[in-house]
Amino acid sequence: MTDAAASLSVRRLTEWDAAELQALTAEYGSPLYVLDLERVRQNYRRLEAAFSDADILYAVKANALGDVLSTLREAGAGLECASAGEVQRALEAGASGSEIHYTAVNPPAGDLDWIVDAWADHPELTVTAGSEDTIDRLADRGYTGRLCLRVNPGIGAGHHEKVRTGAAAKFGVPAERAVDVLADAADRGFDVVGIHAHVGSGVSSDQLEAHREFVARMGDLARAVADAVGTLEFVDVGGGFGVPYREDEDPLDLESVADATRDAIGEIDAELAIEPGRYFVADAGVLLTEVNTVKDARETTVAGVDAGMTTLIRPAMYDAYHPIRNLTAAGDDGRERLPQTVAGPICESGDVFCTERELPVSKRGDILAIGNAGAYGYEMANQYNSRPRPASIVLEDGDVRLARRRETVDDVTRAEREARNASDSSPLASANRKNDHGRASDTDND
């Protein structure tokens, strides 16, 4: 990365070295995720400077690669985890219990079993509950540790209706019931330490008023909880800081966001906590894919590539825009440009990365780069159509390292073969009849 790129608040796709990315594809194959760990650090330092008085956690769900978790933890971030699996990844990355918040939604029984077991070894772990039922389930398992309550503030914002969590019934206890719920939890012996809410993902500059109103409600709630229950350790207002995916979009003014957050929350006797995910990793990653088919259709020219909605689902799921660059044509000024549809190999009409995007004429063997792929890229990859997931590499201090090997078809079918080879009476078969952590349900011991 150049010094100029490092100083920018967003890294555009054009700032990646085309020749270097093509060389990586030649060595590691396609499709391929590439993540620049130094850019992750730079994004953290920029946010840390703006929110100098806040406790910063990284929302692991954005990109759970162990290298990312280690990089951000070493930079000073805590880790906010949405599942037992993410907590295990955090511990494997070297995090202590005090650096981890477990914030699950409708957690499966096996998750809670695993978390309570982990709490025995890591008593500083914080568990965030999003319902009274979850608190009851924790109590049933003997958990009396650090408890944070996720509240529903009734305000949502974000880049798509599917990620506007602040007003969705699925998330959190209604704010108007929070004081009573926390008072009851304290009476039952829980160590009540905080309140939490998240307005949504990908909040843009034109949605900052909704963010301000949401934070103000959290400040009011924090003061009410303090009066009724006692002083809180922290008030977590989530993350959701958007990044510019389109080339003509401006980045968030983080200093203004931080100032507005402090003003809106008001005086509270608790630490402000935030938990961005996308902001740290989105522009630190690209997805590389090879053109394998070019055809003139009735209304468009289709450039068929070996990545698809199983590799990067955001365009299909959210109608999300990602910048696309033909790396092979980067040094060929003579290539004509024309509108093209870039489509993957999945048997779905929605398996397209763009439609009628003006790009240099595609040729078989060209390498395309899809930008801003560091967040919710590999994390949402899947094996639909029995397609193996891609490899991931990381860049750090001039070195290149394979961080996750490419799956094979053998990997895709392994679980079925193991099931066939196991007898019904074997421990493996018995475990698979239950959930991931060996418990069938919360009603087993009723």
Short mmCIF file of C-alpha atoms in Angstrom, two decimals:
data_model
loop_
_atom_site.label_atom_id
_atom_site.label_comp_id
_atom_site.label_asym_id
_atom_site.label_seq_id
_atom_site.Cartn_x
_atom_site.Cartn_y
_atom_site.Cartn_z
CA MET A 1 0.00 0.00 0.00
CA THR A 2 1.31 3.46 -0.83
CA ASP A 3 1.76 6.19 1.77
CA ALA A 4 -0.95 8.20 0.02
CA ALA A 5 -3.41 5.33 0.26
CA ALA A 6 -2.58 4.80 3.91
CA SER A 7 -3.51 8.38 4.78
CA LEU A 8 -6.93 8.19 3.15
CA SER A 9 -10.10 7.52 5.11
CA VAL A 10 -11.19 5.05 2.43
CA ARG A 11 -9.16 2.82 0.16
CA ARG A 12 -10.60 2.73 -3.34
CA LEU A 13 -10.30 -0.31 -5.58
CA THR A 14 -8.13 1.65 -8.02
CA GLU A 15 -5.48 2.04 -5.30
CA TRP A 16 -4.72 -1.69 -5.20
CA ASP A 17 -1.74 -2.72 -7.36
CA ALA A 18 -3.16 -4.52 -10.40
CA ALA A 19 -0.01 -6.43 -11.23
CA GLU A 20 0.41 -7.64 -7.65
CA LEU A 21 -3.17 -8.88 -7.47
CA GLN A 22 -2.83 -10.72 -10.79
CA ALA A 23 0.34 -12.37 -9.51
CA LEU A 24 -1.50 -13.51 -6.38
CA THR A 25 -4.20 -15.09 -8.51
CA ALA A 26 -1.58 -16.88 -10.59
CA GLU A 27 -0.02 -18.31 -7.43
CA TYR A 28 -3.06 -19.09 -5.28
CA GLY A 29 -5.83 -19.61 -7.83
CA SER A 30 -9.30 -18.16 -8.25
CA PRO A 31 -11.63 -17.18 -6.68
CA LEU A 32 -9.40 -15.69 -4.00
CA TYR A 33 -9.97 -13.38 -1.03
CA VAL A 34 -7.12 -10.99 -0.28
CA LEU A 35 -6.96 -9.04 2.98
CA ASP A 36 -4.42 -6.34 3.88
CA LEU A 37 -3.81 -6.44 7.64
CA GLU A 38 -1.99 -3.11 7.68
CA ARG A 39 -5.10 -1.45 6.27
CA VAL A 40 -7.11 -3.06 9.09
CA ARG A 41 -4.73 -1.46 11.59
CA GLN A 42 -4.99 1.92 9.90
CA ASN A 43 -8.77 1.80 10.02
CA TYR A 44 -8.61 0.95 13.72
CA ARG A 45 -6.21 3.81 14.47
CA ARG A 46 -8.45 6.28 12.65
CA LEU A 47 -11.50 5.24 14.62
CA GLU A 48 -9.56 5.13 17.88
CA ALA A 49 -8.44 8.73 17.32
CA ALA A 50 -12.03 9.88 16.77
CA PHE A 51 -13.46 7.92 19.73
CA SER A 52 -10.51 8.38 22.06
CA ASP A 53 -12.68 8.13 25.18
CA ALA A 54 -14.60 4.99 24.16
CA ASP A 55 -14.05 1.28 24.64
CA ILE A 56 -13.79 -0.15 21.12
CA LEU A 57 -14.82 -3.70 20.31
CA TYR A 58 -14.68 -5.39 16.92
CA ALA A 59 -17.86 -7.07 15.67
CA VAL A 60 -16.35 -10.44 14.77
CA LYS A 61 -19.19 -11.41 12.42
CA ALA A 62 -17.84 -8.97 9.80
CA ASN A 63 -14.75 -11.11 9.24
CA ALA A 64 -13.82 -13.84 11.73
CA LEU A 65 -10.48 -14.79 10.19
CA GLY A 66 -8.05 -15.47 13.02
CA ASP A 67 -5.47 -13.08 11.55
CA VAL A 68 -8.03 -10.27 11.68
CA LEU A 69 -8.95 -11.00 15.30
CA SER A 70 -5.31 -11.13 16.38
CA THR A 71 -4.49 -7.93 14.51
CA LEU A 72 -7.31 -5.91 16.04
CA ARG A 73 -6.87 -7.36 19.52
CA GLU A 74 -3.18 -6.47 19.46
CA ALA A 75 -4.12 -2.97 18.29
CA GLY A 76 -6.33 -2.57 21.36
CA ALA A 77 -9.81 -3.70 20.37
CA GLY A 78 -12.06 -6.01 22.33
CA LEU A 79 -14.07 -8.65 20.47
CA GLU A 80 -17.87 -8.71 20.22
CA CYS A 81 -19.07 -12.22 19.36
CA ALA A 82 -22.45 -13.35 18.09
CA SER A 83 -22.02 -17.08 18.71
CA ALA A 84 -20.10 -19.62 20.75
CA GLY A 85 -18.05 -20.34 17.65
CA GLU A 86 -16.95 -16.72 17.47
CA VAL A 87 -16.06 -16.76 21.17
CA GLN A 88 -13.93 -19.84 20.55
CA ARG A 89 -12.20 -18.02 17.68
CA ALA A 90 -11.59 -15.03 19.96
CA LEU A 91 -10.01 -17.21 22.63
CA GLU A 92 -7.87 -18.95 20.02
CA ALA A 93 -6.73 -15.50 18.86
CA GLY A 94 -5.37 -14.87 22.34
CA ALA A 95 -8.20 -12.81 23.82
CA SER A 96 -8.90 -12.97 27.55
CA GLY A 97 -12.41 -13.15 28.97
CA SER A 98 -12.30 -9.44 29.80
CA GLU A 99 -11.84 -8.66 26.10
CA ILE A 100 -14.88 -10.65 24.96
CA HIS A 101 -18.58 -9.75 24.82
CA TYR A 102 -20.94 -12.56 23.81
CA THR A 103 -23.98 -10.93 22.21
CA ALA A 104 -26.20 -13.63 20.78
CA VAL A 105 -29.72 -13.46 19.36
CA ASN A 106 -32.01 -16.33 20.38
CA PRO A 107 -28.96 -18.41 21.36
CA PRO A 108 -29.25 -22.17 20.79
CA ALA A 109 -29.00 -24.41 23.84
CA GLY A 110 -25.59 -25.69 22.81
CA ASP A 111 -24.26 -22.15 22.57
CA LEU A 112 -25.34 -21.32 26.11
CA ASP A 113 -23.92 -24.58 27.43
CA TRP A 114 -20.59 -23.79 25.80
CA ILE A 115 -20.56 -20.17 27.01
CA VAL A 116 -21.34 -21.08 30.62
CA ASP A 117 -18.56 -23.69 30.52
CA ALA A 118 -16.19 -21.05 29.10
CA TRP A 119 -17.24 -18.59 31.82
CA ALA A 120 -15.94 -21.00 34.45
CA ASP A 121 -12.45 -20.58 32.98
CA HIS A 122 -12.89 -16.94 31.93
CA PRO A 123 -15.02 -15.26 34.64
CA GLU A 124 -14.50 -11.78 33.16
CA LEU A 125 -16.48 -12.75 30.07
CA THR A 126 -19.50 -10.50 29.45
CA VAL A 127 -22.78 -12.03 28.27
CA THR A 128 -25.33 -9.78 26.58
CA ALA A 129 -28.91 -11.09 26.74
CA GLY A 130 -31.58 -9.90 24.34
CA SER A 131 -34.62 -11.28 26.15
CA GLU A 132 -35.89 -12.16 29.61
CA ASP A 133 -36.10 -15.75 28.43
CA THR A 134 -32.36 -15.80 27.72
CA ILE A 135 -31.69 -14.50 31.24
CA ASP A 136 -33.83 -17.33 32.63
CA ARG A 137 -31.92 -19.87 30.55
CA LEU A 138 -28.61 -18.51 31.84
CA ALA A 139 -29.88 -18.75 35.41
CA ASP A 140 -30.97 -22.34 34.82
CA ARG A 141 -27.37 -23.13 33.88
CA GLY A 142 -25.99 -21.48 37.02
CA TYR A 143 -24.61 -18.39 35.32
CA THR A 144 -24.39 -15.38 37.64
CA GLY A 145 -21.60 -13.51 35.89
CA ARG A 146 -21.33 -10.23 34.04
CA LEU A 147 -24.64 -9.43 32.36
CA CYS A 148 -25.42 -6.77 29.79
CA LEU A 149 -28.95 -6.24 28.46
CA ARG A 150 -29.60 -5.68 24.78
CA VAL A 151 -32.46 -3.22 24.39
CA ASN A 152 -34.65 -2.37 21.45
CA PRO A 153 -34.66 1.44 21.12
CA GLY A 154 -37.35 1.53 18.42
CA ILE A 155 -35.09 3.25 15.86
CA GLY A 156 -33.40 1.49 12.96
CA ALA A 157 -30.98 2.63 10.26
CA GLY A 158 -28.66 1.00 7.75
CA HIS A 159 -27.96 0.29 4.09
CA HIS A 160 -30.80 -2.24 3.65
CA GLU A 161 -34.02 -3.12 5.44
CA LYS A 162 -32.61 -6.56 6.34
CA VAL A 163 -29.88 -5.04 8.53
CA ARG A 164 -31.84 -2.27 10.32
CA THR A 165 -31.87 -3.95 13.70
CA GLY A 166 -32.71 -1.09 16.06
CA ALA A 167 -36.49 -1.34 15.61
CA ALA A 168 -36.79 -5.03 14.61
CA ALA A 169 -38.75 -7.14 17.11
CA LYS A 170 -36.13 -9.88 16.88
CA PHE A 171 -33.54 -7.79 18.67
CA GLY A 172 -33.50 -6.80 22.30
CA VAL A 173 -35.90 -6.08 25.14
CA PRO A 174 -38.17 -3.06 24.50
CA ALA A 175 -36.41 -0.08 26.04
CA GLU A 176 -39.41 0.77 28.20
CA ARG A 177 -39.06 -2.58 30.03
CA ALA A 178 -35.29 -2.50 30.43
CA VAL A 179 -35.14 -0.97 33.93
CA ASP A 180 -37.47 -3.58 35.40
CA VAL A 181 -35.68 -6.44 33.65
CA LEU A 182 -32.28 -5.32 34.90
CA ALA A 183 -33.55 -4.71 38.44
CA ASP A 184 -34.92 -8.25 38.50
CA ALA A 185 -31.63 -9.64 37.13
CA ALA A 186 -29.67 -7.82 39.84
CA ASP A 187 -32.00 -9.23 42.51
CA ARG A 188 -31.33 -12.72 41.15
CA GLY A 189 -27.60 -12.34 41.62
CA PHE A 190 -26.41 -11.37 38.17
CA ASP A 191 -23.57 -8.86 37.93
CA VAL A 192 -25.33 -6.18 35.87
CA VAL A 193 -22.63 -4.24 34.00
CA GLY A 194 -24.15 -2.58 30.95
CA ILE A 195 -26.79 -1.94 28.35
CA HIS A 196 -26.39 -2.42 24.62
CA ALA A 197 -28.21 -1.60 21.40
CA HIS A 198 -27.35 -1.51 17.71
CA VAL A 199 -29.22 0.71 15.26
CA GLY A 200 -28.20 -1.17 12.11
CA SER A 201 -25.40 -1.92 9.67
CA GLY A 202 -23.87 0.39 7.08
CA VAL A 203 -25.21 3.67 8.50
CA SER A 204 -24.47 6.48 6.05
CA SER A 205 -23.97 10.20 6.52
CA ASP A 206 -27.58 10.98 5.64
CA GLN A 207 -28.80 8.68 8.45
CA LEU A 208 -26.83 10.31 11.24
CA GLU A 209 -29.90 12.04 12.66
CA ALA A 210 -31.44 8.63 13.34
CA HIS A 211 -28.16 7.57 14.93
CA ARG A 212 -28.16 10.68 17.11
CA GLU A 213 -31.73 10.06 18.29
CA PHE A 214 -30.90 6.43 19.03
CA VAL A 215 -27.86 7.42 21.12
CA ALA A 216 -29.88 10.02 22.99
CA ARG A 217 -32.41 7.34 23.97
CA MET A 218 -29.57 5.14 25.20
CA GLY A 219 -28.27 8.00 27.34
CA ASP A 220 -31.72 8.53 28.88
CA LEU A 221 -32.01 4.81 29.56
CA ALA A 222 -28.55 4.64 31.13
CA ARG A 223 -29.48 7.36 33.60
CA ALA A 224 -32.76 5.63 34.44
CA VAL A 225 -31.00 2.30 34.98
CA ALA A 226 -28.37 3.94 37.18
CA ASP A 227 -31.08 5.47 39.37
CA ALA A 228 -32.99 2.21 39.76
CA VAL A 229 -30.30 -0.48 39.70
CA GLY A 230 -26.96 1.20 40.31
CA THR A 231 -24.02 2.49 38.32
CA LEU A 232 -23.35 0.76 35.04
CA GLU A 233 -19.87 -0.04 33.79
CA PHE A 234 -20.61 0.75 30.12
CA VAL A 235 -23.23 1.81 27.60
CA ASP A 236 -22.67 0.10 24.26
CA VAL A 237 -24.21 1.93 21.28
CA GLY A 238 -23.15 -0.67 18.74
CA GLY A 239 -21.40 0.04 15.47
CA GLY A 240 -22.85 0.25 12.00
CA PHE A 241 -20.47 2.91 10.69
CA GLY A 242 -20.86 2.78 6.92
CA VAL A 243 -18.16 2.74 4.30
CA PRO A 244 -18.47 4.10 0.75
CA TYR A 245 -18.98 1.24 -1.68
CA ARG A 246 -19.64 3.44 -4.71
CA GLU A 247 -16.76 5.30 -6.26
CA ASP A 248 -18.45 8.70 -5.93
CA GLU A 249 -19.52 8.28 -2.29
CA ASP A 250 -17.75 10.25 0.40
CA PRO A 251 -16.52 8.50 3.56
CA LEU A 252 -18.06 9.19 6.95
CA ASP A 253 -16.66 12.13 8.85
CA LEU A 254 -15.72 10.12 11.91
CA GLU A 255 -14.88 13.11 14.06
CA SER A 256 -18.35 14.55 13.46
CA VAL A 257 -19.95 11.19 14.24
CA ALA A 258 -17.95 10.91 17.45
CA ASP A 259 -18.84 14.47 18.52
CA ALA A 260 -22.52 13.89 17.76
CA THR A 261 -22.45 10.63 19.73
CA ARG A 262 -20.96 12.29 22.81
CA ASP A 263 -23.39 15.20 22.62
CA ALA A 264 -26.40 12.92 22.17
CA ILE A 265 -25.62 10.52 24.99
CA GLY A 266 -25.16 13.34 27.52
CA GLU A 267 -23.72 12.93 30.99
CA ILE A 268 -23.55 9.29 32.04
CA ASP A 269 -21.60 7.67 34.84
CA ALA A 270 -20.45 4.86 32.56
CA GLU A 271 -17.97 4.27 29.76
CA LEU A 272 -19.14 4.66 26.18
CA ALA A 273 -18.57 1.50 24.12
CA ILE A 274 -18.82 1.02 20.36
CA GLU A 275 -18.49 -2.13 18.27
CA PRO A 276 -17.89 -1.52 14.55
CA GLY A 277 -17.15 -4.39 12.21
CA ARG A 278 -17.44 -3.37 8.58
CA TYR A 279 -15.50 -0.14 9.10
CA PHE A 280 -12.31 -2.00 10.05
CA VAL A 281 -12.22 -4.60 7.28
CA ALA A 282 -14.37 -3.69 4.26
CA ASP A 283 -11.86 -1.71 2.24
CA ALA A 284 -8.99 -3.91 3.46
CA GLY A 285 -10.21 -6.78 1.28
CA VAL A 286 -10.79 -7.64 -2.37
CA LEU A 287 -12.16 -10.71 -4.10
CA LEU A 288 -10.32 -11.88 -7.22
CA THR A 289 -12.13 -13.88 -9.87
CA GLU A 290 -11.34 -15.11 -13.38
CA VAL A 291 -13.46 -14.60 -16.48
CA ASN A 292 -14.23 -17.99 -18.02
CA THR A 293 -17.08 -17.20 -20.43
CA VAL A 294 -17.95 -14.18 -22.56
CA LYS A 295 -21.17 -14.12 -24.54
CA ASP A 296 -23.40 -11.65 -26.31
CA ALA A 297 -26.94 -12.08 -25.01
CA ARG A 298 -30.03 -10.39 -26.40
CA GLU A 299 -29.82 -7.31 -24.23
CA THR A 300 -26.34 -7.39 -22.71
CA THR A 301 -22.85 -8.81 -22.84
CA VAL A 302 -22.27 -11.35 -20.09
CA ALA A 303 -18.88 -11.85 -18.50
CA GLY A 304 -19.09 -15.19 -16.71
CA VAL A 305 -16.69 -15.61 -13.76
CA ASP A 306 -15.72 -18.40 -11.38
CA ALA A 307 -16.91 -16.56 -8.26
CA GLY A 308 -20.60 -16.40 -7.53
CA MET A 309 -23.22 -15.74 -4.90
CA THR A 310 -21.72 -18.62 -2.93
CA THR A 311 -18.47 -16.66 -2.79
CA LEU A 312 -19.88 -13.16 -2.18
CA ILE A 313 -23.61 -13.09 -1.50
CA ARG A 314 -24.09 -9.38 -0.77
CA PRO A 315 -25.13 -8.32 -4.31
CA ALA A 316 -27.73 -11.10 -4.49
CA MET A 317 -28.97 -10.75 -0.90
CA TYR A 318 -28.96 -6.97 -0.46
CA ASP A 319 -28.74 -5.71 -4.05
CA ALA A 320 -25.41 -4.33 -2.83
CA TYR A 321 -23.05 -2.41 -5.07
CA HIS A 322 -19.39 -3.45 -5.18
CA PRO A 323 -16.82 -1.75 -7.41
CA ILE A 324 -15.36 -4.02 -10.10
CA ARG A 325 -12.07 -3.58 -11.91
CA ASN A 326 -10.60 -5.55 -14.79
CA LEU A 327 -7.00 -5.99 -13.63
CA THR A 328 -5.81 -7.58 -16.85
CA ALA A 329 -7.02 -4.57 -18.82
CA ALA A 330 -5.46 -2.09 -16.37
CA GLY A 331 -2.39 -1.64 -18.56
CA ASP A 332 -4.26 -1.89 -21.86
CA ASP A 333 -5.47 1.60 -22.72
CA GLY A 334 -6.71 0.41 -26.09
CA ARG A 335 -9.53 -1.77 -24.76
CA GLU A 336 -12.98 -0.54 -25.60
CA ARG A 337 -15.42 -0.13 -22.72
CA LEU A 338 -19.01 -1.31 -22.89
CA PRO A 339 -21.85 -2.15 -20.48
CA GLN A 340 -21.59 -5.71 -19.16
CA THR A 341 -23.29 -8.06 -16.74
CA VAL A 342 -20.81 -9.93 -14.54
CA ALA A 343 -22.38 -13.24 -13.54
CA GLY A 344 -21.27 -16.27 -11.56
CA PRO A 345 -21.64 -20.03 -12.05
CA ILE A 346 -24.59 -20.60 -9.70
CA CYS A 347 -27.86 -21.80 -11.17
CA GLU A 348 -29.84 -18.73 -10.07
CA SER A 349 -30.79 -15.62 -12.04
CA GLY A 350 -29.80 -13.57 -8.99
CA ASP A 351 -26.20 -14.78 -9.24
CA VAL A 352 -24.82 -11.55 -10.68
CA PHE A 353 -22.32 -9.04 -9.33
CA CYS A 354 -23.50 -6.20 -11.57
CA THR A 355 -25.73 -5.51 -14.53
CA GLU A 356 -24.91 -3.17 -17.40
CA ARG A 357 -21.77 -1.92 -15.64
CA GLU A 358 -19.41 -0.14 -18.04
CA LEU A 359 -16.12 -2.06 -18.01
CA PRO A 360 -13.28 -2.77 -20.45
CA VAL A 361 -14.30 -5.49 -22.90
CA SER A 362 -13.88 -8.78 -21.08
CA LYS A 363 -11.82 -11.64 -22.45
CA ARG A 364 -11.56 -15.20 -21.24
CA GLY A 365 -8.75 -15.43 -18.70
CA ASP A 366 -9.09 -11.82 -17.50
CA ILE A 367 -8.79 -11.30 -13.75
CA LEU A 368 -11.43 -9.09 -12.16
CA ALA A 369 -11.16 -7.54 -8.72
CA ILE A 370 -14.30 -6.92 -6.66
CA GLY A 371 -13.69 -4.22 -4.09
CA ASN A 372 -14.77 -3.69 -0.49
CA ALA A 373 -14.96 -7.44 -0.01
CA GLY A 374 -13.29 -7.59 3.40
CA ALA A 375 -16.57 -7.40 5.32
CA TYR A 376 -19.32 -10.03 5.07
CA GLY A 377 -17.58 -11.71 2.15
CA TYR A 378 -16.11 -15.03 3.17
CA GLU A 379 -18.18 -14.93 6.38
CA MET A 380 -21.36 -15.39 4.34
CA ALA A 381 -19.84 -17.76 1.77
CA ASN A 382 -21.57 -21.11 1.42
CA GLN A 383 -21.55 -24.40 -0.47
CA TYR A 384 -24.77 -24.06 -2.48
CA ASN A 385 -24.58 -26.05 -5.74
CA SER A 386 -21.95 -28.10 -3.86
CA ARG A 387 -19.30 -25.51 -4.67
CA PRO A 388 -16.23 -25.38 -2.44
CA ARG A 389 -15.45 -22.11 -0.67
CA PRO A 390 -12.43 -20.09 -1.85
CA ALA A 391 -9.01 -19.58 -0.32
CA SER A 392 -8.04 -16.50 1.70
CA ILE A 393 -4.63 -14.88 1.88
CA VAL A 394 -3.39 -12.01 4.02
CA LEU A 395 -0.82 -9.32 3.27
CA GLU A 396 1.38 -8.02 6.07
CA ASP A 397 4.66 -6.09 6.04
CA GLY A 398 5.33 -7.05 2.44
CA ASP A 399 4.71 -10.75 3.09
CA VAL A 400 1.93 -12.92 1.69
CA ARG A 401 0.47 -15.74 3.78
CA LEU A 402 -2.19 -18.35 3.07
CA ALA A 403 -4.71 -17.83 5.87
CA ARG A 404 -7.38 -20.29 4.79
CA ARG A 405 -6.90 -23.03 2.22
CA ARG A 406 -9.23 -23.53 -0.70
CA GLU A 407 -11.92 -26.11 -0.08
CA THR A 408 -12.26 -29.12 -2.36
CA VAL A 409 -15.29 -31.10 -3.42
CA ASP A 410 -14.03 -33.72 -0.97
CA ASP A 411 -14.50 -31.14 1.81
CA VAL A 412 -18.05 -30.45 0.66
CA THR A 413 -19.07 -34.10 0.90
CA ARG A 414 -16.96 -35.16 3.92
CA ALA A 415 -19.69 -34.79 6.56
CA GLU A 416 -22.00 -37.09 4.60
CA ARG A 417 -19.30 -39.72 4.16
CA GLU A 418 -18.45 -39.63 7.86
CA ALA A 419 -22.12 -40.03 8.73
CA ARG A 420 -22.47 -43.01 6.42
CA ASN A 421 -19.35 -44.62 7.88
CA ALA A 422 -20.48 -44.21 11.47
CA SER A 423 -22.73 -46.83 12.99
CA ASP A 424 -25.90 -45.73 14.75
CA SER A 425 -24.42 -46.72 18.12
CA SER A 426 -21.15 -44.86 17.69
CA PRO A 427 -20.35 -41.74 19.76
CA LEU A 428 -20.15 -39.72 16.53
CA ALA A 429 -23.66 -40.68 15.46
CA SER A 430 -24.98 -40.00 18.95
CA ALA A 431 -23.41 -36.54 18.97
CA ASN A 432 -24.83 -35.70 15.58
CA ARG A 433 -28.36 -36.50 16.74
CA LYS A 434 -27.98 -33.62 19.17
CA ASN A 435 -26.84 -30.07 18.56
CA ASP A 436 -23.31 -28.86 17.99
CA HIS A 437 -22.35 -29.04 21.66
CA GLY A 438 -24.08 -32.29 22.59
CA ARG A 439 -27.30 -31.09 24.19
CA ALA A 440 -30.67 -31.68 22.57
CA SER A 441 -32.64 -28.75 23.98
CA ASP A 442 -33.30 -26.53 27.00
CA THR A 443 -36.07 -28.92 28.08
CA ASP A 444 -33.82 -31.99 28.53
CA ASN A 445 -33.65 -31.56 32.29
CA ASP A 446 -37.13 -30.22 32.93
#
